[in-house]
Amino acid sequence: MALPSSLSEKSSVQQTSVGTAIPEPSLVDAPVDHHPDSPLSTSGVVNVRQDDATGKHGSDKGAPKTEDAHDENVIVVAWDGPDDPENPRNWTSKRKWTIALTVSAFTFISPLSSTMIAPAAGQIASGFNITDEFQVNLSISIFVLAYAVGPLVLGPLSEIFGRTPVLRGCNLFFTAWNLGCGFAQSERQLIAFRFLAGLGGSAPLAAGGAVLGDLFAPEERGKAMALYTLAPLLGPAIGPIVGGWIAERSTWRWVFWSTSIAAGVIQIVGIFTLKESFGPVLLDRKAKKIRANLDAENSGEVRTMFQKTAKKRNYRHFFFVSICRPFILSVQEPIVQLFGLYLAFVYGIIYLVLTTIPEIYTNIYHNTPGIVGLHYIGLGIGLFVCSQINSRLSDVIYKKLKERNGGVGEPEHRLRLLVAGWGAQERTHWIVPDIGFALIGGGMVLSFQGMMMYIVEAFTMYAASALAAVSFLRSIAAFGFPLFAPAMYNRLGYGVANTILAAIAFVIGVPAILGLYTYGKKIRGMSKHANKHPMKNFKK
């Protein structure tokens, strides 16, 4: 079956522009034996009929093996060669980094809001006549609890509808409810609005890393991921600094209103800078254009290289499978389980630190909210400096290890730099001095960034679902740790309590990192979802 003349040119089809409207569900599947970082997608496949896939190229190795493999009425839509300008990997550096910065801004503003009210907790307690310390901490932590729930749905949705509509829509949802927090008239309203705002703000944590996986090749991904993964750690550290001065010079309500204004600005910028990057969705738009131009005589099935069949699928079933995928990964994938457990502990510790700083410097040192906020600078310095070191070294180390491995890159190459974080991570008992906060921040960012990059490269096609599964565990910890912190510190004291936490971190982290570095490739080989293809050099 031939394409209409208006659509056929050099065995390809006309390109469709990358739109910004919410697309119809693409119902995409990863083809058998295919992965986004394999040569198939990065080198490109010319758009041809499925029955031509073997004849023209002389081999069936590049063609996905599906039930339509020998159906001459099926058109397979793929990238137009290795230099297809619509393939996100071939976009200009300026365009890719503009999107990366926009995604990082989305990822920064939400965690910033999670802790901005910490220095104003006393004002909120006085305003609503709250005397229970647990309830005060709940109004802060409830935001992070939503981080556990949101990605489980939003991550898979980004794999169905695309990254852009999920990120934009959820940021708008976050902005609206965060604005509502400033108008809350009771403690219950504040807690409810904070939870809803957290749901919207969780989208970048689920889909942001997947966007970078769409845009950057593995050997280019380190700097972009360093920027992105810094945002959810640096945001909570900067939040109390800004929130403390706002609360001291105005009211706690302006803490929410100011972040909503900032989120609104980012939303407007994102309209112009954030473009869809998920390959299956982009090719599905291309396939829709072909279907629309096929005449009745040439009617046939059209599918993309990411779909196993051109037959009509049950949308409800596919949606259910996509939503269940994070839970499936949590149960079936040891990589997700190990990193989820450790990152849960890391994220719990950082929120433990963030919520105990106001208590320490207000009750012991009698600082004002504005001065209390300044003590977060040490944590921020540690996060920023080590993030910059990581961004410089990560890609360099990855490329050298790839060269030693015969030009084949492995996700395990991302794990060596994690060892550098342990010297700082084990000093978490120095919680009171600001130098201790810097060491804590440095150790955490090195661990966090390395693990996030590993997850994206190990589960590129399902990166959003894998990140959602990991985010669930770490957000539960970030919600729960600050709630039990007062009782723990009152009973054990800061030195003993944090030494115990450091020991637990060591016991969890070292086996996970060393085990995956040694046996990670074998574990991925047994996985149903992880990337089994070596990331070889490809022509760009």
Coordinates of C-alpha atoms in Angstrom, one line a residue:
M1 CA 0.0 0.0 0.0
A2 CA 1.5 3.3 -1.0
L3 CA 1.1 6.6 0.7
P4 CA -0.7 9.4 -1.1
S5 CA 1.6 11.5 -3.3
S6 CA 1.1 14.5 -1.1
L7 CA 2.6 12.5 1.8
S8 CA 5.2 10.4 0.1
E9 CA 8.7 11.8 -0.4
K10 CA 11.8 9.7 -0.1
S11 CA 9.9 7.0 1.8
S12 CA 8.9 9.5 4.5
V13 CA 6.1 11.7 5.4
Q14 CA 5.8 15.4 5.9
Q15 CA 6.7 16.5 9.3
T16 CA 4.1 17.9 11.7
S17 CA 4.9 20.8 13.9
V18 CA 5.2 20.3 17.6
G19 CA 2.0 21.8 18.9
T20 CA 1.1 22.9 22.4
A21 CA -2.5 21.7 22.6
I22 CA -3.4 18.8 24.8
P23 CA -3.1 15.7 22.5
E24 CA -5.4 12.8 22.4
P25 CA -4.1 9.8 24.2
S26 CA -1.4 8.2 22.2
L27 CA -1.7 4.7 23.7
V28 CA 1.9 3.9 23.1
D29 CA 3.9 0.8 24.0
A30 CA 7.6 0.2 23.9
P31 CA 8.2 -2.1 20.9
V32 CA 9.7 -5.5 21.6
D33 CA 13.5 -5.2 21.9
H34 CA 13.5 -1.4 21.6
H35 CA 14.6 1.3 24.0
P36 CA 14.9 5.1 23.5
D37 CA 18.7 4.9 24.1
S38 CA 19.3 2.1 21.7
P39 CA 20.6 2.7 18.2
L40 CA 17.1 2.2 16.7
S41 CA 15.7 5.4 18.0
T42 CA 18.9 7.5 18.1
S43 CA 20.0 6.7 14.6
G44 CA 16.5 7.0 13.2
V45 CA 14.3 4.7 11.0
V46 CA 12.8 6.0 7.8
N47 CA 9.0 6.0 7.7
V48 CA 8.1 3.0 5.5
R49 CA 5.4 0.4 5.2
Q50 CA 5.9 -2.5 7.6
D51 CA 6.2 -4.9 4.6
D52 CA 9.0 -2.7 3.3
A53 CA 10.9 -2.7 6.6
T54 CA 12.8 -5.8 5.7
G55 CA 13.0 -5.6 2.0
K56 CA 14.4 -2.1 1.7
H57 CA 17.0 -2.4 4.4
G58 CA 17.9 -6.0 3.8
S59 CA 17.3 -7.1 7.4
D60 CA 14.6 -7.3 9.9
K61 CA 16.8 -6.4 12.8
G62 CA 15.6 -2.8 12.8
A63 CA 11.9 -3.6 12.6
P64 CA 9.9 -4.1 15.7
K65 CA 8.5 -7.6 15.9
T66 CA 4.8 -7.3 16.2
E67 CA 1.7 -9.1 15.2
D68 CA 1.5 -6.7 12.2
A69 CA 5.0 -7.5 11.0
H70 CA 3.9 -9.0 7.7
D71 CA 0.7 -7.0 7.1
E72 CA 1.1 -5.0 3.9
N73 CA -1.7 -2.7 5.0
V74 CA 0.2 -1.4 8.0
I75 CA 2.3 1.8 7.8
V76 CA 5.0 2.2 10.5
V77 CA 5.8 5.8 11.4
A78 CA 9.3 6.4 12.7
W79 CA 11.9 9.2 12.8
D80 CA 13.1 10.3 9.3
G81 CA 16.7 9.1 9.7
P82 CA 19.4 10.0 12.2
D83 CA 19.1 13.7 11.6
D84 CA 15.3 14.1 11.8
P85 CA 14.8 17.6 13.3
E86 CA 11.7 16.5 15.0
N87 CA 13.5 14.0 17.1
P88 CA 14.1 15.8 20.5
R89 CA 17.7 14.4 20.6
N90 CA 18.4 16.4 17.4
W91 CA 17.1 19.7 18.7
T92 CA 19.6 22.5 19.1
S93 CA 21.4 22.9 22.4
K94 CA 19.7 26.2 22.9
R95 CA 16.2 24.7 22.6
K96 CA 17.1 21.7 24.8
W97 CA 18.6 23.8 27.5
T98 CA 15.7 26.3 27.4
I99 CA 13.3 23.4 28.1
A100 CA 15.7 22.0 30.8
L101 CA 15.7 25.4 32.5
T102 CA 11.9 25.7 32.3
V103 CA 11.4 22.2 33.8
S104 CA 13.9 23.0 36.6
A105 CA 12.0 26.2 37.4
F106 CA 8.8 24.2 37.7
T107 CA 10.7 21.7 39.9
F108 CA 12.1 24.5 42.0
I109 CA 9.1 26.6 42.8
S110 CA 7.0 23.7 44.3
P111 CA 9.5 22.4 46.8
L112 CA 10.3 26.1 47.7
S113 CA 6.7 26.4 48.7
S114 CA 6.9 23.3 50.8
T115 CA 9.2 24.9 53.4
M116 CA 8.6 28.6 53.1
I117 CA 6.1 28.6 55.9
A118 CA 8.4 26.9 58.4
P119 CA 9.7 30.2 59.9
A120 CA 6.1 31.5 59.9
A121 CA 4.8 28.5 61.8
G122 CA 4.5 30.5 65.0
Q123 CA 2.5 33.2 63.3
I124 CA 0.1 30.6 61.8
A125 CA -0.3 28.8 65.2
S126 CA -1.1 32.1 66.9
G127 CA -3.5 33.1 64.1
F128 CA -5.5 29.9 64.3
N129 CA -5.0 29.3 68.0
I130 CA -3.1 26.1 67.5
T131 CA -1.4 24.8 70.6
D132 CA -0.5 21.2 69.5
E133 CA 3.0 21.0 68.0
F134 CA 2.0 18.0 65.9
Q135 CA -0.7 20.0 64.2
V136 CA 1.7 22.8 63.5
N137 CA 4.1 20.4 61.8
L138 CA 1.3 18.8 60.0
S139 CA 0.4 22.0 58.2
I140 CA 4.0 22.0 56.9
S141 CA 4.4 18.3 56.1
I142 CA 1.0 17.8 54.5
F143 CA 2.3 19.4 51.3
V144 CA 4.9 16.7 50.9
L145 CA 2.4 14.0 51.6
A146 CA 0.8 15.0 48.3
Y147 CA 4.1 14.5 46.6
A148 CA 3.7 10.8 47.4
V149 CA 0.2 10.5 45.8
G150 CA 0.4 12.8 42.8
P151 CA 3.3 11.2 40.9
L152 CA 1.6 7.8 40.9
V153 CA -1.0 9.2 38.6
L154 CA 0.8 12.1 36.9
G155 CA 3.9 10.2 35.9
P156 CA 1.9 7.6 33.9
L157 CA -0.3 10.3 32.5
S158 CA 2.8 12.0 31.1
E159 CA 3.5 8.8 29.3
I160 CA 0.1 8.8 27.7
F161 CA -0.8 12.4 27.0
G162 CA 2.8 13.8 26.9
R163 CA 5.0 15.7 29.3
T164 CA 3.9 19.3 28.4
P165 CA 0.2 19.2 29.1
V166 CA 0.8 17.5 32.5
L167 CA 3.5 19.9 33.6
R168 CA 1.6 23.0 32.5
G169 CA -1.8 21.9 33.8
C170 CA -0.5 20.8 37.2
N171 CA 1.5 24.0 37.7
L172 CA -1.6 25.9 37.1
F173 CA -3.5 23.7 39.6
F174 CA -0.6 24.2 42.1
T175 CA -0.7 28.0 41.6
A176 CA -4.5 28.2 42.2
W177 CA -4.5 26.2 45.4
N178 CA -1.3 27.8 46.8
L179 CA -3.0 31.1 46.3
G180 CA -6.0 29.8 48.2
C181 CA -3.7 28.9 51.2
G182 CA -3.2 32.6 51.7
F183 CA -6.9 33.1 52.0
A184 CA -7.5 30.2 54.4
Q185 CA -9.6 31.1 57.4
S186 CA -9.0 28.0 59.5
E187 CA -6.4 25.3 60.2
R188 CA -8.5 22.7 58.3
Q189 CA -8.8 24.9 55.2
L190 CA -5.0 25.5 55.3
I191 CA -4.2 21.8 55.5
A192 CA -6.7 20.9 52.8
F193 CA -5.4 23.7 50.4
R194 CA -1.8 22.8 51.1
F195 CA -2.5 19.1 50.2
L196 CA -4.2 20.1 46.9
A197 CA -1.4 22.5 46.1
G198 CA 1.1 19.7 46.7
L199 CA -0.7 17.4 44.3
G200 CA -0.2 20.0 41.5
G201 CA 3.3 20.7 42.5
S202 CA 4.3 17.1 42.4
A203 CA 4.1 16.8 38.6
P204 CA 7.7 18.1 37.9
L205 CA 9.1 15.5 40.4
A206 CA 7.4 12.8 38.3
A207 CA 7.9 13.9 34.8
G208 CA 10.7 16.4 34.9
G209 CA 13.5 13.9 34.9
A210 CA 11.8 12.0 32.1
V211 CA 11.8 15.2 29.9
L212 CA 15.6 15.4 30.3
G213 CA 15.9 11.7 29.3
D214 CA 13.9 12.6 26.2
L215 CA 16.2 15.5 25.2
F216 CA 19.7 14.5 26.1
A217 CA 21.9 11.5 25.1
P218 CA 23.4 9.6 28.1
E219 CA 26.8 11.2 27.7
E220 CA 25.2 14.7 27.7
R221 CA 22.7 14.1 30.5
G222 CA 24.9 14.7 33.5
K223 CA 24.8 18.5 33.5
A224 CA 21.1 18.7 32.8
M225 CA 20.2 16.2 35.5
A226 CA 22.5 18.0 38.0
L227 CA 20.5 21.2 37.4
Y228 CA 17.2 19.4 37.6
T229 CA 17.9 17.3 40.7
L230 CA 19.3 20.4 42.5
A231 CA 16.0 22.1 42.3
P232 CA 14.0 19.8 44.7
L233 CA 16.8 20.0 47.2
L234 CA 17.8 23.7 46.9
G235 CA 14.2 24.9 46.9
P236 CA 13.4 23.6 50.4
A237 CA 16.6 25.2 51.6
I238 CA 16.0 28.6 50.1
G239 CA 12.3 28.6 51.0
P240 CA 12.7 29.3 54.7
I241 CA 15.2 32.1 54.0
V242 CA 12.7 34.0 51.9
G243 CA 9.7 32.9 54.0
G244 CA 11.4 34.2 57.2
W245 CA 11.9 37.7 55.9
I246 CA 8.5 37.9 54.3
A247 CA 6.8 36.7 57.5
E248 CA 8.8 39.2 59.6
R249 CA 8.0 42.2 57.4
S250 CA 4.5 41.3 56.4
T251 CA 2.2 38.4 57.3
W252 CA 2.3 34.7 56.8
R253 CA -0.3 35.0 54.1
W254 CA 2.1 36.8 51.8
V255 CA 4.4 33.7 52.0
F256 CA 1.8 31.9 49.9
W257 CA 0.8 34.8 47.7
S258 CA 4.4 35.6 46.7
T259 CA 5.1 32.0 45.6
S260 CA 1.9 32.0 43.6
I261 CA 3.0 35.1 41.8
A262 CA 6.3 33.5 41.0
A263 CA 4.6 30.3 39.9
G264 CA 2.3 32.3 37.6
V265 CA 5.3 34.0 36.0
I266 CA 6.9 30.6 35.4
Q267 CA 3.6 29.3 33.9
I268 CA 3.5 32.2 31.4
V269 CA 7.2 31.6 30.4
G270 CA 6.5 27.9 30.0
I271 CA 3.8 28.6 27.4
F272 CA 6.5 29.8 25.1
T273 CA 9.5 27.7 26.1
L274 CA 8.1 24.2 27.1
K275 CA 7.7 21.9 24.1
E276 CA 6.6 18.3 24.0
S277 CA 9.6 16.0 24.1
F278 CA 8.1 12.5 24.5
G279 CA 9.0 10.6 21.3
P280 CA 5.9 8.3 21.2
V281 CA 3.5 11.3 21.5
L282 CA 5.4 13.2 18.8
L283 CA 5.3 10.2 16.4
D284 CA 1.6 9.7 17.2
R285 CA 0.9 13.2 16.1
K286 CA 2.7 12.4 12.9
A287 CA 0.7 9.2 12.5
K288 CA -2.6 11.1 12.9
K289 CA -1.6 13.4 10.1
I290 CA -1.0 10.5 7.8
R291 CA -4.3 8.9 8.7
A292 CA -6.1 12.2 8.0
N293 CA -4.5 12.4 4.5
L294 CA -5.1 8.7 3.5
D295 CA -7.9 8.5 0.9
A296 CA -10.5 5.7 1.0
E297 CA -8.6 3.7 -1.7
N298 CA -5.4 3.7 0.3
S299 CA -7.0 3.3 3.7
G300 CA -5.0 1.1 6.0
E301 CA -3.6 0.8 9.5
V302 CA -1.1 3.4 10.7
R303 CA 1.0 2.9 13.8
T304 CA 4.2 4.2 15.2
M305 CA 7.5 2.4 15.9
F306 CA 6.5 2.5 19.6
Q307 CA 3.3 0.6 19.2
K308 CA 3.1 -3.2 19.1
T309 CA -0.1 -3.3 17.0
A310 CA -2.1 -1.0 14.8
K311 CA -5.3 -2.5 15.9
K312 CA -7.7 -0.4 18.0
R313 CA -6.8 -0.6 21.7
N314 CA -9.0 -0.6 24.7
Y315 CA -8.3 2.9 26.1
R316 CA -9.7 2.1 29.6
H317 CA -7.5 -1.0 29.9
F318 CA -4.4 0.9 28.7
F319 CA -5.0 3.7 31.1
F320 CA -5.4 1.2 34.0
V321 CA -2.1 -0.5 33.1
S322 CA -0.3 2.8 32.9
I323 CA -1.6 3.9 36.3
C324 CA -0.6 0.6 37.8
R325 CA 2.9 0.7 36.3
P326 CA 4.5 2.6 39.3
F327 CA 3.2 0.0 41.7
I328 CA 4.3 -2.8 39.4
L329 CA 7.8 -1.3 39.3
S330 CA 7.8 -1.0 43.1
V331 CA 7.1 -4.7 43.5
Q332 CA 9.0 -6.2 40.6
E333 CA 12.1 -4.0 40.2
P334 CA 15.0 -4.3 42.8
I335 CA 16.5 -1.1 41.5
V336 CA 13.4 0.9 42.3
Q337 CA 13.1 -0.8 45.7
L338 CA 16.7 -0.1 46.7
F339 CA 16.9 3.4 45.5
G340 CA 13.4 4.2 46.7
L341 CA 14.3 3.1 50.2
Y342 CA 17.5 5.0 50.4
L343 CA 16.2 8.2 48.8
A344 CA 13.3 8.0 51.1
F345 CA 15.7 8.2 54.0
V346 CA 17.7 11.0 52.4
Y347 CA 14.6 13.1 51.7
G348 CA 13.3 12.4 55.1
I349 CA 16.5 13.6 56.7
I350 CA 16.6 16.8 54.7
Y351 CA 13.0 17.7 55.7
L352 CA 13.8 16.7 59.3
V353 CA 16.7 19.3 59.2
L354 CA 14.5 21.9 57.5
T355 CA 11.7 21.7 60.1
T356 CA 14.0 21.5 63.2
I357 CA 16.1 24.6 62.3
P358 CA 13.3 27.0 63.4
E359 CA 12.9 25.2 66.7
I360 CA 16.6 25.2 67.4
Y361 CA 17.3 28.8 66.6
T362 CA 14.1 30.2 67.9
N363 CA 13.9 28.4 71.3
I364 CA 17.6 28.1 72.0
Y365 CA 19.1 31.1 70.4
H366 CA 16.0 33.3 70.4
N367 CA 16.5 34.5 66.8
T368 CA 13.8 36.4 64.9
P369 CA 12.1 34.6 61.9
G370 CA 14.3 36.6 59.5
I371 CA 17.5 35.6 61.2
V372 CA 16.4 32.0 61.6
G373 CA 16.0 31.8 57.8
L374 CA 19.6 32.8 57.3
H375 CA 20.8 29.6 59.0
Y376 CA 19.5 27.7 55.9
I377 CA 22.3 29.3 53.9
G378 CA 24.8 26.8 55.0
L379 CA 22.6 23.9 53.8
G380 CA 22.1 25.8 50.5
I381 CA 25.8 26.3 50.0
G382 CA 26.5 22.6 50.4
L383 CA 23.8 21.7 48.0
F384 CA 24.9 24.2 45.3
V385 CA 28.6 23.6 45.5
C386 CA 28.5 19.8 45.4
S387 CA 25.9 20.0 42.7
Q388 CA 28.2 22.1 40.5
I389 CA 31.1 19.6 41.2
N390 CA 28.8 16.7 40.3
S391 CA 27.7 18.4 37.1
R392 CA 31.3 18.9 36.0
L393 CA 32.5 15.4 36.8
S394 CA 29.5 13.3 36.1
D395 CA 29.7 13.5 32.3
V396 CA 33.5 13.4 32.2
I397 CA 33.6 10.2 34.3
Y398 CA 30.7 8.6 32.3
K399 CA 32.5 9.3 29.0
K400 CA 35.8 7.8 30.2
L401 CA 34.1 4.7 31.6
K402 CA 32.2 4.4 28.3
E403 CA 35.5 4.5 26.3
R404 CA 37.0 1.9 28.5
N405 CA 34.0 -0.3 27.9
G406 CA 34.4 -0.3 24.1
G407 CA 32.1 2.7 23.5
V408 CA 29.2 1.1 25.4
G409 CA 27.7 3.2 28.2
E410 CA 26.0 1.6 31.1
P411 CA 23.7 3.2 33.8
E412 CA 26.1 1.7 36.4
H413 CA 28.8 4.2 35.3
R414 CA 26.7 6.9 37.1
L415 CA 27.2 5.2 40.5
R416 CA 31.0 5.8 41.1
L417 CA 30.6 9.4 42.1
L418 CA 28.1 8.5 44.9
V419 CA 31.0 7.3 47.1
A420 CA 32.1 11.0 47.4
G421 CA 29.0 11.8 49.2
W422 CA 29.5 9.5 52.2
G423 CA 32.2 11.5 53.9
A424 CA 29.6 14.3 54.3
Q425 CA 26.6 12.0 54.7
E426 CA 28.0 10.4 57.9
R427 CA 28.4 13.7 59.6
T428 CA 24.7 14.3 60.0
H429 CA 25.0 14.5 63.8
W430 CA 26.6 18.0 63.4
I431 CA 23.1 19.4 62.9
V432 CA 23.3 22.6 65.0
P433 CA 26.4 24.4 63.4
D434 CA 25.8 25.8 60.0
I435 CA 28.9 24.0 58.7
G436 CA 27.1 20.8 59.6
F437 CA 24.2 21.9 57.4
A438 CA 26.6 22.4 54.5
L439 CA 28.1 19.0 54.9
I440 CA 24.6 17.4 55.1
G441 CA 23.5 19.2 51.9
G442 CA 26.7 18.3 50.0
G443 CA 26.4 14.6 50.8
M444 CA 22.7 14.5 50.0
V445 CA 22.9 16.2 46.6
L446 CA 25.7 13.9 45.5
S447 CA 23.7 10.8 46.4
F448 CA 20.4 12.2 45.1
Q449 CA 21.7 13.3 41.7
G450 CA 23.6 10.1 41.0
M451 CA 20.6 7.9 41.8
M452 CA 18.2 10.0 39.8
M453 CA 20.4 9.8 36.7
Y454 CA 20.7 6.1 37.2
I455 CA 16.9 5.6 37.3
V456 CA 16.4 7.8 34.2
E457 CA 19.0 5.8 32.2
A458 CA 17.9 2.4 33.5
F459 CA 14.1 3.1 32.8
T460 CA 14.2 5.7 30.0
M461 CA 10.9 4.6 28.3
Y462 CA 9.2 4.3 31.7
A463 CA 11.3 6.9 33.5
A464 CA 8.3 8.9 34.7
S465 CA 6.7 5.8 36.2
A466 CA 10.0 4.7 37.9
L467 CA 10.5 8.2 39.3
A468 CA 6.9 8.2 40.5
A469 CA 7.5 4.9 42.4
V470 CA 10.6 6.3 44.0
S471 CA 9.0 9.6 44.7
F472 CA 6.2 7.9 46.6
L473 CA 8.6 6.4 49.1
R474 CA 10.7 9.5 49.6
S475 CA 7.7 11.7 50.0
I476 CA 6.1 9.5 52.6
A477 CA 9.4 9.8 54.6
A478 CA 9.6 13.5 54.1
F479 CA 6.0 13.8 55.5
G480 CA 6.6 11.5 58.4
F481 CA 10.1 12.4 59.6
P482 CA 9.3 16.0 60.8
L483 CA 6.2 14.6 62.7
F484 CA 8.2 12.3 64.9
A485 CA 11.3 14.6 65.2
P486 CA 10.2 16.5 68.3
A487 CA 9.6 13.4 70.3
M488 CA 12.9 11.8 69.1
Y489 CA 15.0 14.8 69.9
N490 CA 13.3 15.4 73.3
R491 CA 14.1 11.9 74.3
L492 CA 17.5 11.3 72.8
G493 CA 19.0 14.7 72.2
Y494 CA 20.3 16.0 68.9
G495 CA 23.7 14.3 69.1
V496 CA 22.6 10.8 69.8
A497 CA 19.5 10.9 67.6
N498 CA 21.4 12.1 64.6
T499 CA 24.2 9.7 65.1
I500 CA 21.6 6.9 64.9
L501 CA 20.2 8.3 61.8
A502 CA 23.7 8.5 60.2
A503 CA 24.3 4.8 61.0
I504 CA 21.0 3.8 59.5
A505 CA 21.9 5.8 56.3
F506 CA 25.2 4.0 56.1
V507 CA 23.6 0.6 56.5
I508 CA 21.0 1.3 53.8
G509 CA 23.1 3.2 51.4
V510 CA 26.4 1.4 51.1
P511 CA 24.9 -2.1 50.2
A512 CA 22.5 -0.5 47.7
I513 CA 25.2 1.4 45.8
L514 CA 27.9 -1.2 45.8
G515 CA 25.4 -4.0 45.0
L516 CA 23.9 -2.2 42.0
Y517 CA 27.4 -1.1 40.7
T518 CA 28.5 -4.7 40.8
Y519 CA 25.3 -6.5 39.7
G520 CA 23.3 -3.7 38.2
K521 CA 23.7 -5.0 34.6
K522 CA 22.6 -8.5 35.5
I523 CA 19.6 -7.1 37.4
R524 CA 18.6 -5.0 34.4
G525 CA 19.0 -8.1 32.2
M526 CA 16.3 -9.9 34.2
S527 CA 14.0 -6.9 34.3
K528 CA 10.8 -6.6 32.2
H529 CA 11.0 -2.8 32.2
A530 CA 14.6 -1.7 32.5
N531 CA 16.8 -0.8 29.6
K532 CA 18.7 -3.9 28.4
H533 CA 20.3 -2.3 25.4
P534 CA 23.9 -1.0 25.6
M535 CA 24.1 2.8 25.0
K536 CA 26.5 2.7 22.1
N537 CA 27.9 5.7 20.2
F538 CA 25.5 6.8 17.5
K539 CA 25.6 9.1 14.6
K540 CA 24.1 12.5 15.2

